[in-house]
Amino acid sequence: MKLSSLALLGLPFLYLTSALPKITRTGKYLYDESGSRFYIKGVAYQPQGEAAAESEANAANGGFPEPSSFHDPLSSPQNCTRDLPYLKQLGVNSVRVYSVNSSLNHDECMKTFSDNGIYVLLDVSLPLNGSIDRSSPSWSTNLLNEYISTIDAFRNYDNILGFNIGNEVITQVSNTNAAPYVKAAARDIKAYLKSVSSSALVGYSATDGDADFRNSLAEYLTCGGDDIAVDLYGLNNYEWCGDSSYNASGWNAIVSGMQDIPVATYMSEYGCIFSPPRLWTEVAALFSTPVSDVFSGGVAFSYFPTSDGYGMVTISSDGNTVTTSDDFNRLSTQYNATSPPNSPAKSSVTAGQTNCPSESSSLVASNTLPPTPNEQVCNCINEKALSCLVRSSTANSPTIVGDLLNYACQLLGSSTNGTASCDPIGGNGTSGTYGELSYCSPAIKLSYAMSAYYEFNPVDTSCDFAGNATLSPTRPNTAEDASSSASQCLSSEPSGGVFTPSPVSSSGASSTSSSATGSRSGSGTAPAGSNGGGASSSASVALSGSVLMGVVGVMGAVAGGALMVL
């Protein structure tokens, strides 16, 4: 079917004069402003980017090649107008978008969708260095700033349903040590949204797996109350294949396992292609009891064509013409036939919370979360307490930064007889311990490691690292100066280490809120670029005040004195 006119489709534009109803969560259900239940009837709306090369660390953690590039689908008014009649023919009320460029303008696309009753579920992470790395997890200043920048670009649109802070970050039991970082991201993003009076939901989309893994992770990310639990828990599920059934597909076990989750759940991706053709018989089950007693709809994958056969339309080479498939037509039939139950009534729902699960054979995640990333402290340390700084050209290459960080930390371990290490910039999501600079950007972590090595042998060649580093013009003269500067920088850390982030400044930094609250909780990670989940699981990070233990300690050893700490 090709687009020539709206009359051809029998689908008139419906330009609404009022804002879309706000969707909120009460307990485990979504409701509109009238009190009616809201179900996500969605489709994934993201053109496929290029796949990056697989890394050894990611492969060891059950990963797959991530995109190395993306095409922002909400920045082209022409394309959104082109696709609108087909989204309406599908009968969707939501689209899920995985990556956008926050510096571009999205007004026309968002208005086009809003005027036609389509909400947007937006992932705020980006490919490669713009998301929590499952092989070496960290919740850091650069990620917080990136997430807030995207949120600020979209939070005032009336059809933003929610912001996803992660998609399949955790893929197997061995990398559930990344879960504290995902939960810390949810905590900080929820605090930020509240501070700017946004009611947008905060979500996470999980990979499927065996029941113990699937249920334990869902319990972990939704436990502990509204301040730290996600609002919307998605499951990327492809178990209903062909003309299957509620029991044969295993959906009965999924519904049973999720029935006590205290927040709204949905199928954030679904649509198995392994028993073609896709009949979409799961749609009827998804929007009726007993599934609708637990799930609030789902997102079919995918509107745009994919290299592995999940797409429902093809786009002409000039980008102007859409051709639908039988796959598209069958989903349209199923979606437009849905009539989900409007129960339970909002007034009858009691919001609750669950206790967080303990570590187990299916969950190696501590309930102690890392602190809020503090740009002010990291920049202060970088400017006043470090001697050897990564060059800006290198800092913009995450692969080189990761490799250099591994190398510098190995040098510290082999060259300093244990007097210096990368512990202050690392952490452990299983034990819930973290270094005091574990939330800094990968570039500042690298500068820390290189500075520690330089202080062990303070000659110019020690701060070269194959031309990737340079001596700081404001470097401290002595170990005592470094210690004093670091102490002054750390003194601005809010009590407890958890605070409400502020908007990103023009320099790209999020400042520390003056109304810091909460208790410092912690889990950390191995330094960025470390090799796989095993490295971060075995890291041991002290909670002492020795942020510059490596730099200051080595300097003291060189001077012949005792080990110095801050």
Coordinates of C-alpha atoms in Angstrom, one line a residue:
M1 CA 0.0 0.0 0.0
K2 CA 1.5 3.4 -1.0
L3 CA 0.8 6.8 0.3
S4 CA -1.0 9.0 -2.2
S5 CA -3.7 10.7 -0.1
L6 CA -5.4 10.2 3.2
A7 CA -8.7 9.5 1.4
L8 CA -7.0 6.4 0.0
L9 CA -6.7 5.0 3.5
G10 CA -10.0 6.4 4.7
L11 CA -8.2 7.9 7.6
P12 CA -8.8 11.7 8.1
F13 CA -6.4 13.7 10.2
L14 CA -7.9 14.4 13.6
Y15 CA -6.4 17.7 14.8
L16 CA -7.3 17.9 18.4
T17 CA -7.7 21.4 20.0
S18 CA -6.8 20.4 23.5
A19 CA -3.8 18.7 25.1
L20 CA -3.6 15.0 25.4
P21 CA -4.9 13.6 28.7
K22 CA -2.1 13.2 31.2
I23 CA -1.3 9.5 32.0
T24 CA -0.4 8.7 35.5
R25 CA 0.3 5.6 37.5
T26 CA -1.7 4.4 40.5
G27 CA -0.2 1.2 42.0
K28 CA 0.4 -1.2 39.1
Y29 CA -2.0 0.4 36.6
L30 CA -2.0 3.4 34.3
Y31 CA -5.0 5.8 34.2
D32 CA -6.0 8.9 32.1
E33 CA -7.4 12.0 33.7
S34 CA -11.0 10.6 33.5
G35 CA -10.0 7.7 35.6
S36 CA -10.1 5.2 32.8
R37 CA -7.4 2.6 32.5
F38 CA -4.8 3.4 29.9
Y39 CA -3.2 0.6 27.9
I40 CA -0.1 1.1 25.8
K41 CA -1.0 0.0 22.2
G42 CA 2.3 0.7 20.6
V43 CA 4.9 0.1 17.9
A44 CA 8.6 0.5 18.0
Y45 CA 9.5 3.5 15.8
Q46 CA 13.2 3.7 15.2
P47 CA 15.1 3.3 11.9
Q48 CA 17.9 0.9 12.2
G49 CA 21.4 2.3 12.6
E50 CA 24.7 0.6 11.9
A51 CA 25.8 -2.2 14.2
A52 CA 29.1 -1.7 16.1
A53 CA 31.7 -4.4 16.3
E54 CA 31.2 -6.9 19.1
S55 CA 33.6 -6.5 22.1
E56 CA 35.1 -9.4 24.1
A57 CA 33.9 -7.8 27.3
N58 CA 30.3 -7.4 26.0
A59 CA 30.2 -10.9 24.6
A60 CA 31.3 -12.4 27.9
N61 CA 28.3 -10.6 29.5
G62 CA 25.7 -12.1 27.1
G63 CA 25.7 -9.0 24.9
F64 CA 25.3 -8.5 21.2
P65 CA 26.6 -5.8 18.8
E66 CA 25.1 -2.5 19.9
P67 CA 24.2 0.2 17.3
S68 CA 27.2 2.5 16.5
S69 CA 24.9 5.1 15.0
F70 CA 21.3 6.1 15.0
H71 CA 18.7 8.0 13.0
D72 CA 16.5 10.4 15.1
P73 CA 13.0 9.6 13.9
L74 CA 11.4 12.6 15.6
S75 CA 13.6 15.3 14.0
S76 CA 12.1 15.0 10.5
P77 CA 8.6 16.6 10.1
Q78 CA 8.4 15.2 6.6
N79 CA 8.9 11.6 7.7
C80 CA 6.5 11.9 10.7
T81 CA 3.8 13.3 8.4
R82 CA 4.6 10.5 5.9
D83 CA 4.2 7.8 8.6
L84 CA 1.2 9.2 10.5
P85 CA -1.5 7.6 8.3
Y86 CA 0.1 4.2 8.8
L87 CA 0.5 4.6 12.5
K88 CA -3.2 5.5 12.7
Q89 CA -4.1 2.5 10.4
L90 CA -2.3 0.3 12.9
G91 CA -4.5 1.8 15.6
V92 CA -1.6 2.6 17.9
N93 CA -1.8 5.2 20.7
S94 CA 2.0 5.1 21.5
V95 CA 5.3 4.8 19.8
R96 CA 8.6 3.7 21.4
V97 CA 11.7 5.7 20.3
Y98 CA 15.1 4.4 21.3
S99 CA 17.5 7.2 20.4
V100 CA 17.2 10.9 19.7
N101 CA 19.6 13.9 19.2
S102 CA 18.6 16.3 21.9
S103 CA 20.2 19.2 20.1
L104 CA 17.8 19.0 17.2
N105 CA 14.2 20.4 17.0
H106 CA 11.4 17.9 17.5
D107 CA 8.4 20.3 17.8
E108 CA 6.7 19.4 14.5
C109 CA 6.9 15.7 14.9
M110 CA 5.8 15.8 18.5
K111 CA 2.8 18.0 17.6
T112 CA 1.9 15.8 14.7
F113 CA 1.7 12.8 17.0
S114 CA 0.0 14.7 19.8
D115 CA -2.7 16.1 17.6
N116 CA -3.5 12.6 16.6
G117 CA -3.5 11.0 20.0
I118 CA -0.1 9.3 19.9
Y119 CA 2.1 9.3 23.0
V120 CA 5.9 8.8 23.0
L121 CA 7.9 6.4 25.1
L122 CA 11.4 7.7 24.8
D123 CA 14.6 6.0 25.7
V124 CA 17.2 8.6 27.0
S125 CA 20.3 6.5 26.5
L126 CA 22.4 6.5 23.3
P127 CA 24.5 3.8 21.6
L128 CA 28.0 3.0 22.7
N129 CA 29.2 5.5 25.4
G130 CA 25.8 6.9 26.0
S131 CA 24.3 4.2 28.2
I132 CA 25.2 2.1 31.2
D133 CA 27.8 -0.5 30.1
R134 CA 26.8 -4.0 31.2
S135 CA 30.4 -5.2 31.1
S136 CA 31.7 -2.4 33.2
P137 CA 28.7 -0.6 34.8
S138 CA 28.8 3.0 36.1
W139 CA 26.3 5.7 36.8
S140 CA 28.4 8.7 36.0
T141 CA 28.3 12.5 35.4
N142 CA 28.5 12.2 31.6
L143 CA 25.4 9.8 31.5
L144 CA 23.4 12.0 34.0
N145 CA 24.1 15.1 31.9
E146 CA 23.1 13.3 28.7
Y147 CA 19.9 11.9 30.2
I148 CA 18.9 15.3 31.6
S149 CA 19.7 17.0 28.3
T150 CA 17.3 14.7 26.5
I151 CA 14.7 15.0 29.1
D152 CA 14.8 18.8 29.0
A153 CA 14.4 18.7 25.2
F154 CA 11.2 16.6 25.5
R155 CA 9.6 17.0 29.0
N156 CA 7.3 19.9 28.0
Y157 CA 5.6 18.0 25.2
D158 CA 2.1 16.9 26.3
N159 CA 2.5 13.5 24.7
I160 CA 5.6 12.3 26.5
L161 CA 4.4 9.2 28.3
G162 CA 7.7 8.3 29.9
F163 CA 11.4 8.2 29.8
N164 CA 13.2 4.9 29.7
I165 CA 16.6 5.0 31.5
G166 CA 17.8 1.7 30.1
N167 CA 17.1 -1.1 27.6
E168 CA 18.5 -4.6 28.3
V169 CA 21.4 -3.3 30.3
I170 CA 21.2 -6.5 32.3
T171 CA 21.1 -9.6 30.1
Q172 CA 22.1 -12.5 32.5
V173 CA 22.7 -13.3 36.1
S174 CA 26.4 -12.5 35.9
N175 CA 25.8 -8.9 35.0
T176 CA 23.0 -8.2 37.5
N177 CA 25.8 -6.4 39.3
A178 CA 24.8 -3.5 36.9
A179 CA 21.3 -3.3 38.5
P180 CA 22.3 -0.9 41.3
Y181 CA 23.4 1.6 38.7
V182 CA 20.2 1.3 36.7
K183 CA 18.3 1.8 39.9
A184 CA 20.4 4.8 40.9
A185 CA 19.7 6.3 37.5
A186 CA 16.0 5.9 38.1
R187 CA 16.3 7.5 41.5
D188 CA 18.1 10.5 40.2
I189 CA 16.0 11.0 37.1
K190 CA 12.8 10.7 39.1
A191 CA 14.1 13.3 41.6
Y192 CA 15.0 15.6 38.7
L193 CA 11.6 15.2 37.0
K194 CA 9.9 16.0 40.3
S195 CA 12.0 19.1 40.7
V196 CA 10.8 20.5 37.3
S197 CA 7.2 19.5 37.9
S198 CA 7.1 16.8 35.3
S199 CA 4.8 13.9 35.7
A200 CA 6.5 11.7 33.0
L201 CA 6.9 8.1 34.0
V202 CA 10.4 6.6 34.4
G203 CA 10.8 3.2 33.0
Y204 CA 13.2 0.3 32.2
S205 CA 13.0 -2.3 29.5
A206 CA 14.3 -5.8 30.5
T207 CA 15.4 -8.7 28.4
D208 CA 13.6 -12.0 28.9
G209 CA 15.1 -15.0 30.5
D210 CA 14.4 -17.9 32.8
A211 CA 11.8 -17.3 35.5
D212 CA 14.2 -16.9 38.4
F213 CA 16.3 -14.3 36.6
R214 CA 13.3 -12.5 35.0
N215 CA 11.3 -12.2 38.3
S216 CA 14.3 -11.4 40.5
L217 CA 15.3 -8.5 38.3
A218 CA 11.8 -7.2 38.1
E219 CA 11.4 -7.3 41.8
Y220 CA 14.7 -5.5 42.4
L221 CA 14.0 -2.6 40.0
T222 CA 10.5 -2.1 41.3
C223 CA 11.1 -2.4 45.1
G224 CA 11.6 0.1 47.9
G225 CA 9.1 2.8 47.2
D226 CA 8.4 5.5 44.6
D227 CA 11.6 7.4 45.2
I228 CA 13.8 4.7 43.8
A229 CA 11.5 2.3 41.9
V230 CA 10.8 2.6 38.2
D231 CA 7.2 3.5 37.4
L232 CA 7.0 1.4 34.3
Y233 CA 8.7 -2.0 33.9
G234 CA 8.9 -3.3 30.4
L235 CA 9.7 -6.8 29.3
N236 CA 11.1 -7.4 25.8
N237 CA 9.4 -10.7 25.1
Y238 CA 9.3 -12.9 22.0
E239 CA 8.0 -16.2 23.4
W240 CA 4.6 -16.1 21.7
C241 CA 5.5 -17.5 18.3
G242 CA 3.0 -18.2 15.5
D243 CA -0.5 -19.4 16.4
S244 CA 0.4 -20.1 20.0
S245 CA -1.6 -19.8 23.2
Y246 CA -1.4 -18.3 26.7
N247 CA -0.1 -21.6 28.2
A248 CA 2.0 -22.9 25.3
S249 CA 3.9 -19.6 24.9
G250 CA 4.8 -19.5 28.6
W251 CA 2.9 -16.2 29.1
N252 CA 1.0 -17.9 31.9
A253 CA 4.3 -18.2 33.9
I254 CA 5.2 -14.6 33.0
V255 CA 1.9 -13.2 34.2
S256 CA 2.1 -15.3 37.4
G257 CA 5.7 -14.1 38.1
M258 CA 4.8 -10.4 37.6
Q259 CA 1.5 -10.3 39.4
D260 CA 3.0 -8.9 42.6
I261 CA 5.1 -6.3 40.9
P262 CA 3.9 -3.0 42.5
V263 CA 4.3 -0.8 39.4
A264 CA 2.9 -0.8 35.9
T265 CA 4.3 -3.5 33.6
Y266 CA 4.0 -3.8 29.8
M267 CA 5.6 -5.8 26.9
S268 CA 8.1 -3.2 25.8
E269 CA 8.8 -5.3 22.7
Y270 CA 7.0 -8.3 21.4
G271 CA 6.4 -10.1 18.0
C272 CA 8.2 -13.3 17.5
I273 CA 9.3 -14.0 13.9
F274 CA 10.4 -17.6 14.3
S275 CA 7.1 -19.3 13.3
P276 CA 6.1 -17.1 10.3
P277 CA 3.9 -15.6 9.3
R278 CA 3.4 -13.3 12.4
L279 CA -0.3 -13.8 13.2
W280 CA -0.3 -11.5 16.2
T281 CA -2.7 -13.7 18.1
E282 CA -0.9 -12.6 21.3
V283 CA -2.6 -9.1 20.9
A284 CA -6.0 -10.5 21.9
A285 CA -4.4 -12.1 25.0
L286 CA -2.4 -9.0 25.9
F287 CA -5.5 -6.8 26.1
S288 CA -7.8 -9.2 28.0
T289 CA -7.8 -11.0 31.3
P290 CA -5.8 -12.6 32.8
V291 CA -2.9 -10.8 31.1
S292 CA -4.5 -7.4 31.4
D293 CA -4.9 -7.9 35.1
V294 CA -1.1 -7.6 35.3
F295 CA 0.1 -5.9 32.0
S296 CA -0.9 -2.6 30.6
G297 CA -0.4 -3.3 26.9
G298 CA 2.7 -3.5 24.9
V299 CA 4.9 -2.3 22.0
A300 CA 5.0 -4.4 18.8
F301 CA 8.5 -4.6 17.1
S302 CA 9.1 -2.9 14.6
Y303 CA 7.5 -0.4 12.3
F304 CA 10.7 0.3 10.3
P305 CA 12.5 -2.5 8.4
T306 CA 15.3 -4.3 10.3
S307 CA 18.1 -6.4 8.9
D308 CA 16.8 -9.5 10.7
G309 CA 13.2 -9.4 9.4
Y310 CA 11.2 -7.6 12.1
G311 CA 10.0 -4.6 10.1
M312 CA 6.4 -4.1 9.0
V313 CA 6.9 -1.5 6.2
T314 CA 9.5 -0.6 3.6
I315 CA 10.5 2.9 2.7
S316 CA 11.3 3.9 -0.9
S317 CA 14.9 4.9 -1.7
D318 CA 13.8 8.6 -1.9
G319 CA 12.2 8.3 1.5
N320 CA 8.8 9.5 0.3
T321 CA 6.8 6.3 -0.1
V322 CA 5.7 3.7 2.4
T323 CA 4.7 0.2 1.5
T324 CA 3.0 -2.0 4.1
S325 CA 3.4 -5.7 4.5
D326 CA 0.9 -8.5 5.3
D327 CA 2.6 -8.4 8.7
F328 CA 1.5 -4.8 9.1
N329 CA -2.0 -5.6 8.0
R330 CA -2.5 -8.5 10.4
L331 CA -1.3 -6.3 13.3
S332 CA -3.6 -3.6 12.3
T333 CA -6.5 -6.0 12.3
Q334 CA -5.6 -7.3 15.8
Y335 CA -5.0 -3.9 17.3
N336 CA -8.2 -2.4 16.0
A337 CA -10.2 -5.3 17.4
T338 CA -9.0 -4.8 21.0
S339 CA -11.4 -3.7 23.7
P340 CA -9.5 -4.1 27.0
P341 CA -11.3 -4.1 30.3
N342 CA -11.6 -0.8 32.1
S343 CA -10.9 -2.3 35.5
P344 CA -9.9 -2.2 38.2
A345 CA -11.3 1.3 39.0
K346 CA -8.7 3.8 39.9
S347 CA -10.5 4.5 43.2
S348 CA -10.3 0.9 44.2
V349 CA -6.5 0.6 43.7
T350 CA -4.2 0.9 46.7
A351 CA -0.6 1.8 45.9
G352 CA 1.9 -0.3 47.7
Q353 CA 5.6 -1.2 47.7
T354 CA 7.6 -4.3 48.1
N355 CA 10.7 -5.1 50.1
C356 CA 13.8 -5.4 48.0
P357 CA 15.1 -9.0 47.4
S358 CA 18.3 -10.2 48.9
E359 CA 21.2 -11.4 46.8
S360 CA 20.7 -14.9 45.5
S361 CA 21.8 -17.3 42.8
S362 CA 19.7 -15.3 40.3
L363 CA 20.5 -11.8 41.5
V364 CA 24.0 -10.6 42.5
A365 CA 23.0 -7.0 43.1
S366 CA 23.4 -5.1 46.3
N367 CA 20.5 -3.0 47.7
T368 CA 23.0 -0.3 48.4
L369 CA 23.0 2.1 45.5
P370 CA 25.8 4.4 44.2
P371 CA 25.7 8.1 45.0
T372 CA 24.3 10.8 42.7
P373 CA 27.0 11.8 40.1
N374 CA 28.5 15.1 41.3
E375 CA 30.0 17.1 38.4
Q376 CA 31.2 19.8 40.7
V377 CA 33.4 17.5 42.7
C378 CA 34.8 15.7 39.6
N379 CA 35.7 18.9 37.9
C380 CA 37.3 20.3 41.0
I381 CA 39.5 17.2 41.5
N382 CA 40.4 17.3 37.8
E383 CA 41.4 21.0 37.8
K384 CA 43.1 21.2 41.2
A385 CA 44.3 17.9 42.4
L386 CA 45.5 16.0 39.3
S387 CA 48.9 16.3 37.5
C388 CA 48.4 14.4 34.3
L389 CA 45.3 15.0 32.2
V390 CA 43.9 13.1 29.2
R391 CA 44.0 15.2 26.0
S392 CA 40.6 16.3 24.7
S393 CA 41.0 14.4 21.4
T394 CA 41.5 11.2 23.3
A395 CA 38.7 11.9 25.8
N396 CA 36.2 11.9 22.9
S397 CA 37.1 8.3 22.0
P398 CA 35.5 6.0 24.5
T399 CA 37.3 2.9 23.1
I400 CA 40.7 4.5 23.5
V401 CA 39.8 5.9 27.0
G402 CA 38.8 2.4 28.1
D403 CA 41.9 0.8 26.8
L404 CA 44.2 3.4 28.4
L405 CA 42.3 3.2 31.7
N406 CA 42.9 -0.6 31.7
Y407 CA 46.6 0.0 30.9
A408 CA 47.1 2.7 33.5
C409 CA 45.4 0.7 36.3
Q410 CA 47.5 -2.3 35.4
L411 CA 50.6 -0.1 35.6
L412 CA 49.6 1.0 39.0
G413 CA 49.2 -2.6 40.2
S414 CA 52.5 -3.8 38.8
S415 CA 54.7 -0.7 39.4
T416 CA 53.8 0.7 42.8
N417 CA 54.0 -2.4 45.0
G418 CA 50.4 -2.0 46.1
T419 CA 50.8 1.7 47.2
A420 CA 48.5 2.9 44.5
S421 CA 45.5 1.5 42.7
C422 CA 42.3 2.5 40.8
D423 CA 40.1 1.7 43.8
P424 CA 38.9 5.3 44.3
I425 CA 37.5 5.4 40.8
G426 CA 36.0 1.9 40.8
G427 CA 33.4 0.0 42.7
N428 CA 31.4 -3.1 43.0
G429 CA 27.6 -3.5 42.4
T430 CA 27.5 -6.8 44.2
S431 CA 29.1 -5.8 47.5
G432 CA 27.6 -2.3 47.3
T433 CA 30.9 -0.5 47.8
Y434 CA 32.2 2.3 45.6
G435 CA 35.1 4.6 45.2
E436 CA 34.6 8.2 46.0
L437 CA 35.2 9.2 42.4
S438 CA 33.4 6.3 40.9
Y439 CA 30.7 8.6 39.5
C440 CA 33.2 10.8 37.5
S441 CA 33.3 10.6 33.7
P442 CA 35.6 8.0 32.1
A443 CA 38.0 10.8 31.0
I444 CA 38.4 12.1 34.6
K445 CA 38.9 8.6 35.8
L446 CA 41.6 8.1 33.3
S447 CA 43.3 11.4 34.3
Y448 CA 43.2 10.1 37.9
A449 CA 44.9 6.8 37.0
M450 CA 47.5 8.5 34.9
S451 CA 48.2 11.1 37.6
A452 CA 48.7 8.3 40.1
Y453 CA 51.3 6.7 37.9
Y454 CA 53.0 10.1 37.2
E455 CA 53.4 10.8 40.9
F456 CA 55.1 7.4 41.3
N457 CA 57.8 8.6 38.8
P458 CA 57.3 12.3 38.4
V459 CA 59.1 12.9 35.1
D460 CA 57.6 14.3 31.9
T461 CA 57.7 11.0 30.1
S462 CA 55.5 9.4 32.8
C463 CA 52.6 11.7 31.6
D464 CA 52.7 10.9 27.9
F465 CA 50.9 7.6 27.4
A466 CA 51.7 7.6 23.7
G467 CA 50.7 11.2 23.3
N468 CA 47.3 10.8 24.9
A469 CA 48.0 12.9 28.0
T470 CA 49.7 16.1 29.0
L471 CA 50.8 17.7 32.3
S472 CA 48.3 20.0 33.9
P473 CA 49.4 23.7 34.0
T474 CA 47.6 23.8 37.5
R475 CA 49.1 20.6 38.9
P476 CA 49.8 20.5 42.6
N477 CA 53.4 21.0 43.6
T478 CA 53.5 18.5 46.4
A479 CA 51.6 15.6 47.7
E480 CA 50.4 17.8 50.5
D481 CA 49.0 20.3 48.0
A482 CA 47.2 17.5 46.2
S483 CA 45.7 16.2 49.5
S484 CA 44.6 19.7 50.5
S485 CA 43.0 20.4 47.1
A486 CA 41.2 17.1 47.1
S487 CA 39.9 17.6 50.6
Q488 CA 38.5 21.0 49.6
C489 CA 36.8 19.6 46.5
L490 CA 35.2 16.8 48.5
S491 CA 33.9 19.2 51.1
S492 CA 31.2 20.3 48.7
E493 CA 29.8 16.8 48.5
P494 CA 26.3 16.9 49.9
S495 CA 25.8 14.9 53.1
G496 CA 24.8 11.4 52.2
G497 CA 25.9 11.7 48.6
V498 CA 22.3 11.6 47.2
F499 CA 20.8 14.8 45.9
T500 CA 18.5 16.2 43.3
P501 CA 20.3 17.0 40.1
S502 CA 20.0 20.4 38.5
P503 CA 19.5 21.3 34.8
V504 CA 22.5 20.9 32.6
S505 CA 24.3 24.2 32.3
S506 CA 25.5 25.7 29.0
S507 CA 28.9 24.0 29.6
G508 CA 27.2 20.6 29.6
A509 CA 27.4 20.1 33.4
S510 CA 24.6 19.4 35.9
S511 CA 25.1 21.3 39.1
T512 CA 24.6 20.1 42.6
S513 CA 21.2 21.1 44.1
S514 CA 21.4 23.2 47.2
S515 CA 18.6 21.1 48.8
A516 CA 20.5 17.8 49.0
T517 CA 18.7 15.1 50.9
G518 CA 18.9 11.4 51.5
S519 CA 21.5 9.0 52.8
R520 CA 24.5 8.0 50.9
S521 CA 24.2 4.6 49.5
G522 CA 26.6 2.9 47.4
S523 CA 27.5 0.4 44.8
G524 CA 30.3 0.8 42.4
T525 CA 31.9 -0.6 39.4
A526 CA 35.2 -1.5 38.0
P527 CA 36.8 1.4 36.1
A528 CA 35.3 2.1 32.7
G529 CA 36.9 -0.1 30.1
S530 CA 37.6 -3.0 32.5
N531 CA 37.3 -6.4 31.0
G532 CA 33.9 -7.9 31.7
G533 CA 31.6 -8.4 34.6
G534 CA 34.2 -10.5 36.5
A535 CA 36.5 -7.6 36.9
S536 CA 33.8 -5.4 38.4
S537 CA 32.6 -8.2 40.6
S538 CA 36.0 -8.8 42.1
A539 CA 36.9 -5.2 42.6
S540 CA 37.3 -4.1 46.2
V541 CA 36.8 -0.4 46.9
A542 CA 37.4 1.1 50.3
L543 CA 35.1 3.7 51.8
S544 CA 37.9 5.6 53.5
G545 CA 38.7 9.3 52.9
S546 CA 41.6 8.4 50.7
V547 CA 40.3 9.7 47.4
L548 CA 43.8 10.4 46.2
M549 CA 45.4 7.5 48.0
G550 CA 47.1 6.5 44.8
V551 CA 48.5 9.9 44.0
V552 CA 49.3 11.0 47.5
G553 CA 50.5 7.6 48.7
V554 CA 52.9 7.1 45.9
M555 CA 54.2 10.6 46.2
G556 CA 54.9 9.9 49.9
A557 CA 56.6 6.6 49.0
V558 CA 58.9 8.4 46.5
A559 CA 59.7 11.0 49.2
G560 CA 60.7 8.2 51.5
G561 CA 57.9 9.0 54.0
A562 CA 55.0 7.0 55.3
L563 CA 51.9 6.4 53.2
M564 CA 49.7 9.5 53.3
V565 CA 46.0 9.6 53.1
L566 CA 43.6 12.5 53.0

